[in-house]
mmCIF file of C-alpha atoms in Angstrom:
data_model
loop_
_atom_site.group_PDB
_atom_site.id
_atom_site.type_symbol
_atom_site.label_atom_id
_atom_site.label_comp_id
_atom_site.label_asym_id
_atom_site.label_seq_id
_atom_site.Cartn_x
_atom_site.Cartn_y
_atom_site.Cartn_z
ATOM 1 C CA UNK A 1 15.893 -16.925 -11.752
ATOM 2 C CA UNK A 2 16.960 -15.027 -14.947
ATOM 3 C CA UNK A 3 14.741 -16.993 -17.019
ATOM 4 C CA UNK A 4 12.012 -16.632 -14.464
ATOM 5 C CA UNK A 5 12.137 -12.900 -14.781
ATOM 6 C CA UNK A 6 12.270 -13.137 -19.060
ATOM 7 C CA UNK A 7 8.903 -14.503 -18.700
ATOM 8 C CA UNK A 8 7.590 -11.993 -16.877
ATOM 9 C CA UNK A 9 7.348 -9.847 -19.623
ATOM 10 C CA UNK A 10 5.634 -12.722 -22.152
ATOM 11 C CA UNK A 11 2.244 -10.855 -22.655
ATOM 12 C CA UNK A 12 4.367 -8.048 -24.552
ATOM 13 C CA UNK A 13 6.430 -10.735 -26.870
ATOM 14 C CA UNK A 14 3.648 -12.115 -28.978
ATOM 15 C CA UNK A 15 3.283 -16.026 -29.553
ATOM 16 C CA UNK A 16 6.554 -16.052 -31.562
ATOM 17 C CA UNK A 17 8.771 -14.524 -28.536
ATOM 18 C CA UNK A 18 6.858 -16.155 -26.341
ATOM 19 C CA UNK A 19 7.308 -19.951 -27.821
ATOM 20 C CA UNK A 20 10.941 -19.265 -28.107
ATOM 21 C CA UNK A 21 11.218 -18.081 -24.723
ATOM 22 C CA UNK A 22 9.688 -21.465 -23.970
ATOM 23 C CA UNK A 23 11.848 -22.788 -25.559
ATOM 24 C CA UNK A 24 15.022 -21.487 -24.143
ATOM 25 C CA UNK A 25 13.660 -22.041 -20.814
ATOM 26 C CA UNK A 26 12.973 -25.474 -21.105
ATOM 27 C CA UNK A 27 16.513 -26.461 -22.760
ATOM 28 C CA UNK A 28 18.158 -24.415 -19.827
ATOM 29 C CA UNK A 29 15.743 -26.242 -17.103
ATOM 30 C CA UNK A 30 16.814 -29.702 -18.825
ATOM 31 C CA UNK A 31 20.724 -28.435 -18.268
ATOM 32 C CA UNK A 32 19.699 -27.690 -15.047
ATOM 33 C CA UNK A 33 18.160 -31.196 -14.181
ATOM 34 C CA UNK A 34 21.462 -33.104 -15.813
ATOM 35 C CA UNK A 35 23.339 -31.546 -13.243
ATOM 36 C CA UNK A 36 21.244 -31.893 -10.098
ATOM 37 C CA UNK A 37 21.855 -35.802 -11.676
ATOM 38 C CA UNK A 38 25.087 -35.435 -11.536
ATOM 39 C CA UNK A 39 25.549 -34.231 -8.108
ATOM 40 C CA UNK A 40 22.756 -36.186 -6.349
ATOM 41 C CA UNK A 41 22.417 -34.017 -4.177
ATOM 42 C CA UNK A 42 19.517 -34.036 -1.182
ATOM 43 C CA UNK A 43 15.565 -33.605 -1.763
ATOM 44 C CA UNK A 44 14.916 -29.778 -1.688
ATOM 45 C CA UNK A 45 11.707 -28.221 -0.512
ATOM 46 C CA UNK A 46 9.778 -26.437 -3.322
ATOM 47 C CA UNK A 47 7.113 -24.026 -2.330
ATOM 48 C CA UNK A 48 5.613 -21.178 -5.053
ATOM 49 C CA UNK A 49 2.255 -18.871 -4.153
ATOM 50 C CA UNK A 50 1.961 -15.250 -2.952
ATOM 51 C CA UNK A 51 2.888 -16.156 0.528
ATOM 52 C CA UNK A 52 6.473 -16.873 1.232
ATOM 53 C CA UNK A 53 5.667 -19.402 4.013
ATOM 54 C CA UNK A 54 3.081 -21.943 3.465
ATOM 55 C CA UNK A 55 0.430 -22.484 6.253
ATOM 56 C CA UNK A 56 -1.395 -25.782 6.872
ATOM 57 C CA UNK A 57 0.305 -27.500 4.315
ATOM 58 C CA UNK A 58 1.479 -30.917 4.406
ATOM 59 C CA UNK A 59 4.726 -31.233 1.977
ATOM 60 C CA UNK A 60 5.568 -35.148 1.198
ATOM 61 C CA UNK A 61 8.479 -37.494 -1.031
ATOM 62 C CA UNK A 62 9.435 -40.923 -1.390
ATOM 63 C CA UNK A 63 7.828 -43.460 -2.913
ATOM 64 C CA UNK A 64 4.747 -42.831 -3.985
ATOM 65 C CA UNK A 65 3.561 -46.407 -6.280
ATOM 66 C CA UNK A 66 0.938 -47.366 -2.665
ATOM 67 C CA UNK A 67 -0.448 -44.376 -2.663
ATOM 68 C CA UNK A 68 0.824 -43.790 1.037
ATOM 69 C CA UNK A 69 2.079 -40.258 -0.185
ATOM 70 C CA UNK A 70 -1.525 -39.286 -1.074
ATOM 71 C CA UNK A 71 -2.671 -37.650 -4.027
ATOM 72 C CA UNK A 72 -0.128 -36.456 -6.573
ATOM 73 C CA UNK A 73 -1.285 -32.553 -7.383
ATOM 74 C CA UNK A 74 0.359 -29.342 -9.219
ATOM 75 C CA UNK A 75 1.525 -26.854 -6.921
ATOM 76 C CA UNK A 76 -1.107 -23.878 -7.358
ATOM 77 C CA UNK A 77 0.264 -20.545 -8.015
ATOM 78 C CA UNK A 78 -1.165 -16.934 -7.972
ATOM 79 C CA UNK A 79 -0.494 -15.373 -11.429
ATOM 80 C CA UNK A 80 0.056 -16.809 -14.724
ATOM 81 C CA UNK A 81 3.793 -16.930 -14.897
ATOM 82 C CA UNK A 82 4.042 -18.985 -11.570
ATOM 83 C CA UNK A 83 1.498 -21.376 -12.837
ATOM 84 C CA UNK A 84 3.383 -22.045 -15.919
ATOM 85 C CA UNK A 85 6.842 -21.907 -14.124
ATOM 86 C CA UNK A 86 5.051 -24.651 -12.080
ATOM 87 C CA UNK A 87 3.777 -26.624 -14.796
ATOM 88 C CA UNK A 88 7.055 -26.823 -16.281
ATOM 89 C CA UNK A 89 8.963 -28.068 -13.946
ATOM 90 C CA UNK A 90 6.506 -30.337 -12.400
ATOM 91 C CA UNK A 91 6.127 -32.176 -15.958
ATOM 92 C CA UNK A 92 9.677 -33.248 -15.653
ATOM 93 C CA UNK A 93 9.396 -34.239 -12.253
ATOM 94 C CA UNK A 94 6.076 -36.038 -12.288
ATOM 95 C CA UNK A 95 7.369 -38.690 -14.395
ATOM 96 C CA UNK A 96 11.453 -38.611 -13.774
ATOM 97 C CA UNK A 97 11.674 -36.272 -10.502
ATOM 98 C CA UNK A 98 15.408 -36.320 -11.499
ATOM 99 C CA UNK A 99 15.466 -33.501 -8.186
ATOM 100 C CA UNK A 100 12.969 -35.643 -5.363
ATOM 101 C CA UNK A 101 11.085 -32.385 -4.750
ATOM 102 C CA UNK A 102 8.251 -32.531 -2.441
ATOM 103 C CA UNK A 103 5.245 -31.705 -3.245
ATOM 104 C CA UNK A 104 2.094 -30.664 -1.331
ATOM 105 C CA UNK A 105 -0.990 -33.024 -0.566
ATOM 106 C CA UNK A 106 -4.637 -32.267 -0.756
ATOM 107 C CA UNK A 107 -6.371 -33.347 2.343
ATOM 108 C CA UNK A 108 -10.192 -33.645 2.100
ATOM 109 C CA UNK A 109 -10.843 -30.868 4.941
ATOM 110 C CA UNK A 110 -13.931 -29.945 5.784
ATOM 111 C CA UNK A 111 -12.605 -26.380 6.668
ATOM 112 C CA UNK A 112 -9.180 -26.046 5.172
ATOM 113 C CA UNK A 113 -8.877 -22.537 5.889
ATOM 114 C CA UNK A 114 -9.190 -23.020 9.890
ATOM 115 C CA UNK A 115 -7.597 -26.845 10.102
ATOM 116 C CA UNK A 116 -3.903 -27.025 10.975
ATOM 117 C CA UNK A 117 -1.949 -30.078 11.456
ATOM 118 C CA UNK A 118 -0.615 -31.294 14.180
ATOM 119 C CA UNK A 119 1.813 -33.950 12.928
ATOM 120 C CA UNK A 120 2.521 -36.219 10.893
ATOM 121 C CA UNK A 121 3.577 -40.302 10.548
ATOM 122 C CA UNK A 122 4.990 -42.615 8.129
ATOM 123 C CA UNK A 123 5.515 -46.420 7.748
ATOM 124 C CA UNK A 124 6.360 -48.600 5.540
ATOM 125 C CA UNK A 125 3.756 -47.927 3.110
ATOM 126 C CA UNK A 126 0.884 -45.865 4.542
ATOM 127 C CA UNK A 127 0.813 -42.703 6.418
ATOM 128 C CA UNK A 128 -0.950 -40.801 9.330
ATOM 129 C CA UNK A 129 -2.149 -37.184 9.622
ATOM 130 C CA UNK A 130 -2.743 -35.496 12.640
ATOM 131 C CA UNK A 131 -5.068 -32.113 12.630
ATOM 132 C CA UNK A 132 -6.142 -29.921 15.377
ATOM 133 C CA UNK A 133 -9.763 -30.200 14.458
ATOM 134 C CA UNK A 134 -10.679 -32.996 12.029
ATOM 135 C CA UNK A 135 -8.836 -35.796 13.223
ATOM 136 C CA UNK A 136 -6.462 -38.187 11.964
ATOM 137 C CA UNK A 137 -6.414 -39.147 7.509
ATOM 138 C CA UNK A 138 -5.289 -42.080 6.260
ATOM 139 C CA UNK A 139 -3.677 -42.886 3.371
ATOM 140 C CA UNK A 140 -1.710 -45.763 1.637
ATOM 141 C CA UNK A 141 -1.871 -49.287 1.690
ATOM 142 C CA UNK A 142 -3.978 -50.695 4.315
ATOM 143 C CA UNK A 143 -3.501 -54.555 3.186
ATOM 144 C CA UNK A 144 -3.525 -55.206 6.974
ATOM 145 C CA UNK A 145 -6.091 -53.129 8.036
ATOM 146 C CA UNK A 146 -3.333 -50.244 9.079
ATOM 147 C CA UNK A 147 -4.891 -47.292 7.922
ATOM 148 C CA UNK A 148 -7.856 -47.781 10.054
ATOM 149 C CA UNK A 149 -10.753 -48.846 7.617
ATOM 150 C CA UNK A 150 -11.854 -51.930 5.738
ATOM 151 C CA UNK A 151 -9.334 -54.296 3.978
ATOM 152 C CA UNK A 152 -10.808 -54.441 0.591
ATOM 153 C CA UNK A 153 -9.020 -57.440 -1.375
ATOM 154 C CA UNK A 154 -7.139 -56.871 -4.473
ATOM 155 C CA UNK A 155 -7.285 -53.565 -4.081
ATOM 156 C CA UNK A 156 -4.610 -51.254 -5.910
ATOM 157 C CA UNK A 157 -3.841 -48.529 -3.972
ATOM 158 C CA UNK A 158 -1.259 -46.811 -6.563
ATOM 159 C CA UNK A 159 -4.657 -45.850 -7.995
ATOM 160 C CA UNK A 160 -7.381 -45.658 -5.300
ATOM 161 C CA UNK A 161 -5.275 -42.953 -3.585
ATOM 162 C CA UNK A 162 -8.316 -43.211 -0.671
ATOM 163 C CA UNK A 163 -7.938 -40.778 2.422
ATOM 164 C CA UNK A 164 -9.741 -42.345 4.891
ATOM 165 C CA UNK A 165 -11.181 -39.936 8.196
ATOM 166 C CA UNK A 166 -10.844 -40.940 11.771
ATOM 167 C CA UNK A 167 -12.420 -39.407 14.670
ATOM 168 C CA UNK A 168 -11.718 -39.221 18.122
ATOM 169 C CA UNK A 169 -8.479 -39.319 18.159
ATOM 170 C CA UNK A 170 -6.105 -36.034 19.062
ATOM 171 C CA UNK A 171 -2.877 -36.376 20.576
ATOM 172 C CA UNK A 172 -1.123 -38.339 18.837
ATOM 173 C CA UNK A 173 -0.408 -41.111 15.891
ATOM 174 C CA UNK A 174 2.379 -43.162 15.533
ATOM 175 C CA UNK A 175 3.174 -45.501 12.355
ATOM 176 C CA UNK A 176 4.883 -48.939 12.367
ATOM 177 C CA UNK A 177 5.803 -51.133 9.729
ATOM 178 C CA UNK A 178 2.398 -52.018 8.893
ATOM 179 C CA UNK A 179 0.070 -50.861 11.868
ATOM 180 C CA UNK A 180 -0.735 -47.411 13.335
ATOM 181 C CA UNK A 181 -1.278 -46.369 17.128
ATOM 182 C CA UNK A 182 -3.428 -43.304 18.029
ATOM 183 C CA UNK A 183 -3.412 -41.528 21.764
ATOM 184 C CA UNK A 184 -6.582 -39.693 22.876
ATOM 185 C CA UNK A 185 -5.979 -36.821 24.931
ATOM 186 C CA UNK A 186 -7.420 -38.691 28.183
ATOM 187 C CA UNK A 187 -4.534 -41.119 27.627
ATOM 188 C CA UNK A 188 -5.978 -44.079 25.956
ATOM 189 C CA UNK A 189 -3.888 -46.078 23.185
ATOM 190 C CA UNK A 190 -5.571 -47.684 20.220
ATOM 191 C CA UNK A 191 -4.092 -50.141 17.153
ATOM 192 C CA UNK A 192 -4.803 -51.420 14.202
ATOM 193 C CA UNK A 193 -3.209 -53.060 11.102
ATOM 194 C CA UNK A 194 -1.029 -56.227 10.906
ATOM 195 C CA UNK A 195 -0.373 -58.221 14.291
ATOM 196 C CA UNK A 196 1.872 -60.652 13.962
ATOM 197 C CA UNK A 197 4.196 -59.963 16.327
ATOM 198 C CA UNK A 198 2.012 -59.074 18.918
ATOM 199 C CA UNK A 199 2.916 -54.910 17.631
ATOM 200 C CA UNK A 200 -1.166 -54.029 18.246
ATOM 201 C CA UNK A 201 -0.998 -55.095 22.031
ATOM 202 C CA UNK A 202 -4.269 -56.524 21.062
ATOM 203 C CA UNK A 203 -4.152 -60.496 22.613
ATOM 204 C CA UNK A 204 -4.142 -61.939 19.072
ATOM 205 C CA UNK A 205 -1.857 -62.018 16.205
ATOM 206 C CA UNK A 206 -4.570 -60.912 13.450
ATOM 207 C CA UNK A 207 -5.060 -58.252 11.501
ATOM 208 C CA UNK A 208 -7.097 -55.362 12.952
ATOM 209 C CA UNK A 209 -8.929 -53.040 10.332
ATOM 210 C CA UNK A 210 -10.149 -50.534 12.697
ATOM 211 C CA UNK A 211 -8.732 -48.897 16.354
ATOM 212 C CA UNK A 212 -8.743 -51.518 19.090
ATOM 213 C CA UNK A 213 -7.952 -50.151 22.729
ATOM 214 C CA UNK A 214 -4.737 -51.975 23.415
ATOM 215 C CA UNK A 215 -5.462 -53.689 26.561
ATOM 216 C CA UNK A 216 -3.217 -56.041 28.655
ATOM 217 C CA UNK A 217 -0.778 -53.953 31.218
ATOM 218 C CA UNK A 218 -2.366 -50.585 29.497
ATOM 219 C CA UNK A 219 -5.704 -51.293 30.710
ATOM 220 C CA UNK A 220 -6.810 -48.058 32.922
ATOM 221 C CA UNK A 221 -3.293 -46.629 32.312
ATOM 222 C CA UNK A 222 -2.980 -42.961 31.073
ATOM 223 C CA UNK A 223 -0.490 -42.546 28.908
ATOM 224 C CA UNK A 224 0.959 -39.400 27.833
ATOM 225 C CA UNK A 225 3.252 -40.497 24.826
ATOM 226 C CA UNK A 226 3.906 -43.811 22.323
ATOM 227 C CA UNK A 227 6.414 -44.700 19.924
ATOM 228 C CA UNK A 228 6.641 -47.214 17.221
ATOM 229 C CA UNK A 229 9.013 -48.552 14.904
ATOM 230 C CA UNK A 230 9.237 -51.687 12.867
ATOM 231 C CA UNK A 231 7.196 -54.113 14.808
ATOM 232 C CA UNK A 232 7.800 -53.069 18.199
ATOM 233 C CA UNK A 233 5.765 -50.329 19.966
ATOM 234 C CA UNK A 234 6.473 -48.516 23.538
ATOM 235 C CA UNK A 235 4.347 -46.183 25.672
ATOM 236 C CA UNK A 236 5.138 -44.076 28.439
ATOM 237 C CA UNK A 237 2.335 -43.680 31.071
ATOM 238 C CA UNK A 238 1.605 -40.349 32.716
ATOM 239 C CA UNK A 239 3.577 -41.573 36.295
ATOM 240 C CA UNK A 240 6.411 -42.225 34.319
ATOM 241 C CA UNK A 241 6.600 -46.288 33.877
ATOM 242 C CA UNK A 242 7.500 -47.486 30.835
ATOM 243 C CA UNK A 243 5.425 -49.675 28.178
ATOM 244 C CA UNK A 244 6.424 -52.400 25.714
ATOM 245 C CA UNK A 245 5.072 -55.303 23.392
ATOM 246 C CA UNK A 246 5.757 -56.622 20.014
ATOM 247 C CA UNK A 247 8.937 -58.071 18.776
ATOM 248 C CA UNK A 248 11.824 -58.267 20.768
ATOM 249 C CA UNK A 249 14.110 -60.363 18.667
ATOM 250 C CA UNK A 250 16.809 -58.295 18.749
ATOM 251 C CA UNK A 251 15.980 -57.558 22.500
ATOM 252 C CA UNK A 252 14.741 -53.864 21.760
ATOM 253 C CA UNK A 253 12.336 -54.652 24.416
ATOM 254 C CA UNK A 254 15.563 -55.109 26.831
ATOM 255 C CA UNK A 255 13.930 -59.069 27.692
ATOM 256 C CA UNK A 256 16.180 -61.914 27.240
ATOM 257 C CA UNK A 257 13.531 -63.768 24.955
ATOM 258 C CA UNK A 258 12.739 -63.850 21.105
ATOM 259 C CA UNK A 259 9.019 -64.337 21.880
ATOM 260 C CA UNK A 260 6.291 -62.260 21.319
ATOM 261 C CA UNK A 261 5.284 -60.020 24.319
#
């Protein structure tokens, strides 16, 4: 914070102040990184702009190599010394991120000053967002069809970084390991992505590169919530009764069998 408030004062310093001031702040940032090392302590939640609480902003970490965290971007500030504060510490974190700060992601809106999200979903290498008004985005690695579009073979998604746009869905979105379920808001369930195990609810065990209505037991059922983890999914219909397909190896869908339901 000290440092912070040196620089405030850079346009009166000339070029020779100012690089030195540069440089003292990046030696004491570098301390400063050594010892979050050192303690290892949790992923902390970075946010710099005029407004002390951000508002329809998606903040993201973890691993980021598939793409399924979306678009790496700088953090964009208000004046001149938050932008280079900013730019500072985001060069040592966008190749080391010694710190695992969040940072925020750039959905293609159509009207990003109106569009909220709803919520959010994460598997094992693609994710789901939820808005109040343009759908669900996808992004990650959709070898499997999970993010709702076209497999396209061999492709790399560490650099494609493609947010793909689905309509019609607006309740609710749920990732597994590698498929995604979506709710409408008159109670249907859709799937797509890798089904193996029977996870889609679909009647085969292919891959599905688009939403399917999940049929079987579900069909003319309104359901008012799902869950998925791994390769099992559940759903819980609007009476009450409770839903379940997938794996059930470990008997997670409470039936004495290892097959696929």
């Amino acid at each position: 914070v000290i440092i912070l408030m040196a620089l405030v004062t850079v346009n009166s310093f000339g070029r020779n102040s100012f690089r030195q001031c540069l440089r003292t702040y990046v030696a004491s940032y570098s301390g400063y990184l050594n010892k979050r090392d050192q303690n290892d302590e949790m992923p902390v939640f970075q946010y710099v702009g005029k407004h002390r609480k951000p508002h329809g902003k998606v903040f993201v970490w973890g691993f980021t190599y598939t793409g399924a965290l979306g678009i790496p971007s700088f953090v964009v500030p208000n004046n001149f010394l938050c932008c280079l504060w900013v730019w500072l510490h985001f060069v040592g974190l966008q190749f080391q991120r010694p710190d695992q700060t969040p940072s925020p992601v750039p959905l293609p809106l159509r009207n990003p000053q109106e569009t909220r999200v709803l919520q959010v979903s994460c598997g094992r290498a693609h994710s789901l967002v939820l808005t109040d008004s343009e759908g669900v985005f996808s992004f990650g690695n959709n070898a499997y069809g999970q993010c709702g579009r076209k497999i396209v073979e061999d492709e790399v998604y560490s650099g494609s970084h493609v947010f793909h746009n689905i309509e019609g869905f607006d309740s609710r979105v749920c990732c597994g390991q590698d498929h995604s379920l979506f709710l409408t808001e008159q109670g249907s369930v859709f799937s797509c992505g890798w089904g193996a195990d029977g996870q889609t609810g679909l009647g085969h065990h292919n891959k599905a590169a688009c939403p399917v209505p999940v049929g079987g037991d579900l069909t003319g059922v309104q359901v008012q919530q799902v869950a998925t983890f791994g390769d099992c999914s559940l759903a819980v219909s609007k009476d009450g009764q409770l839903f379940g397909w997938g794996n059930s190896e470990y008997l997670q869908l409470a039936s004495v069998t290892e097959s696929t339901q």
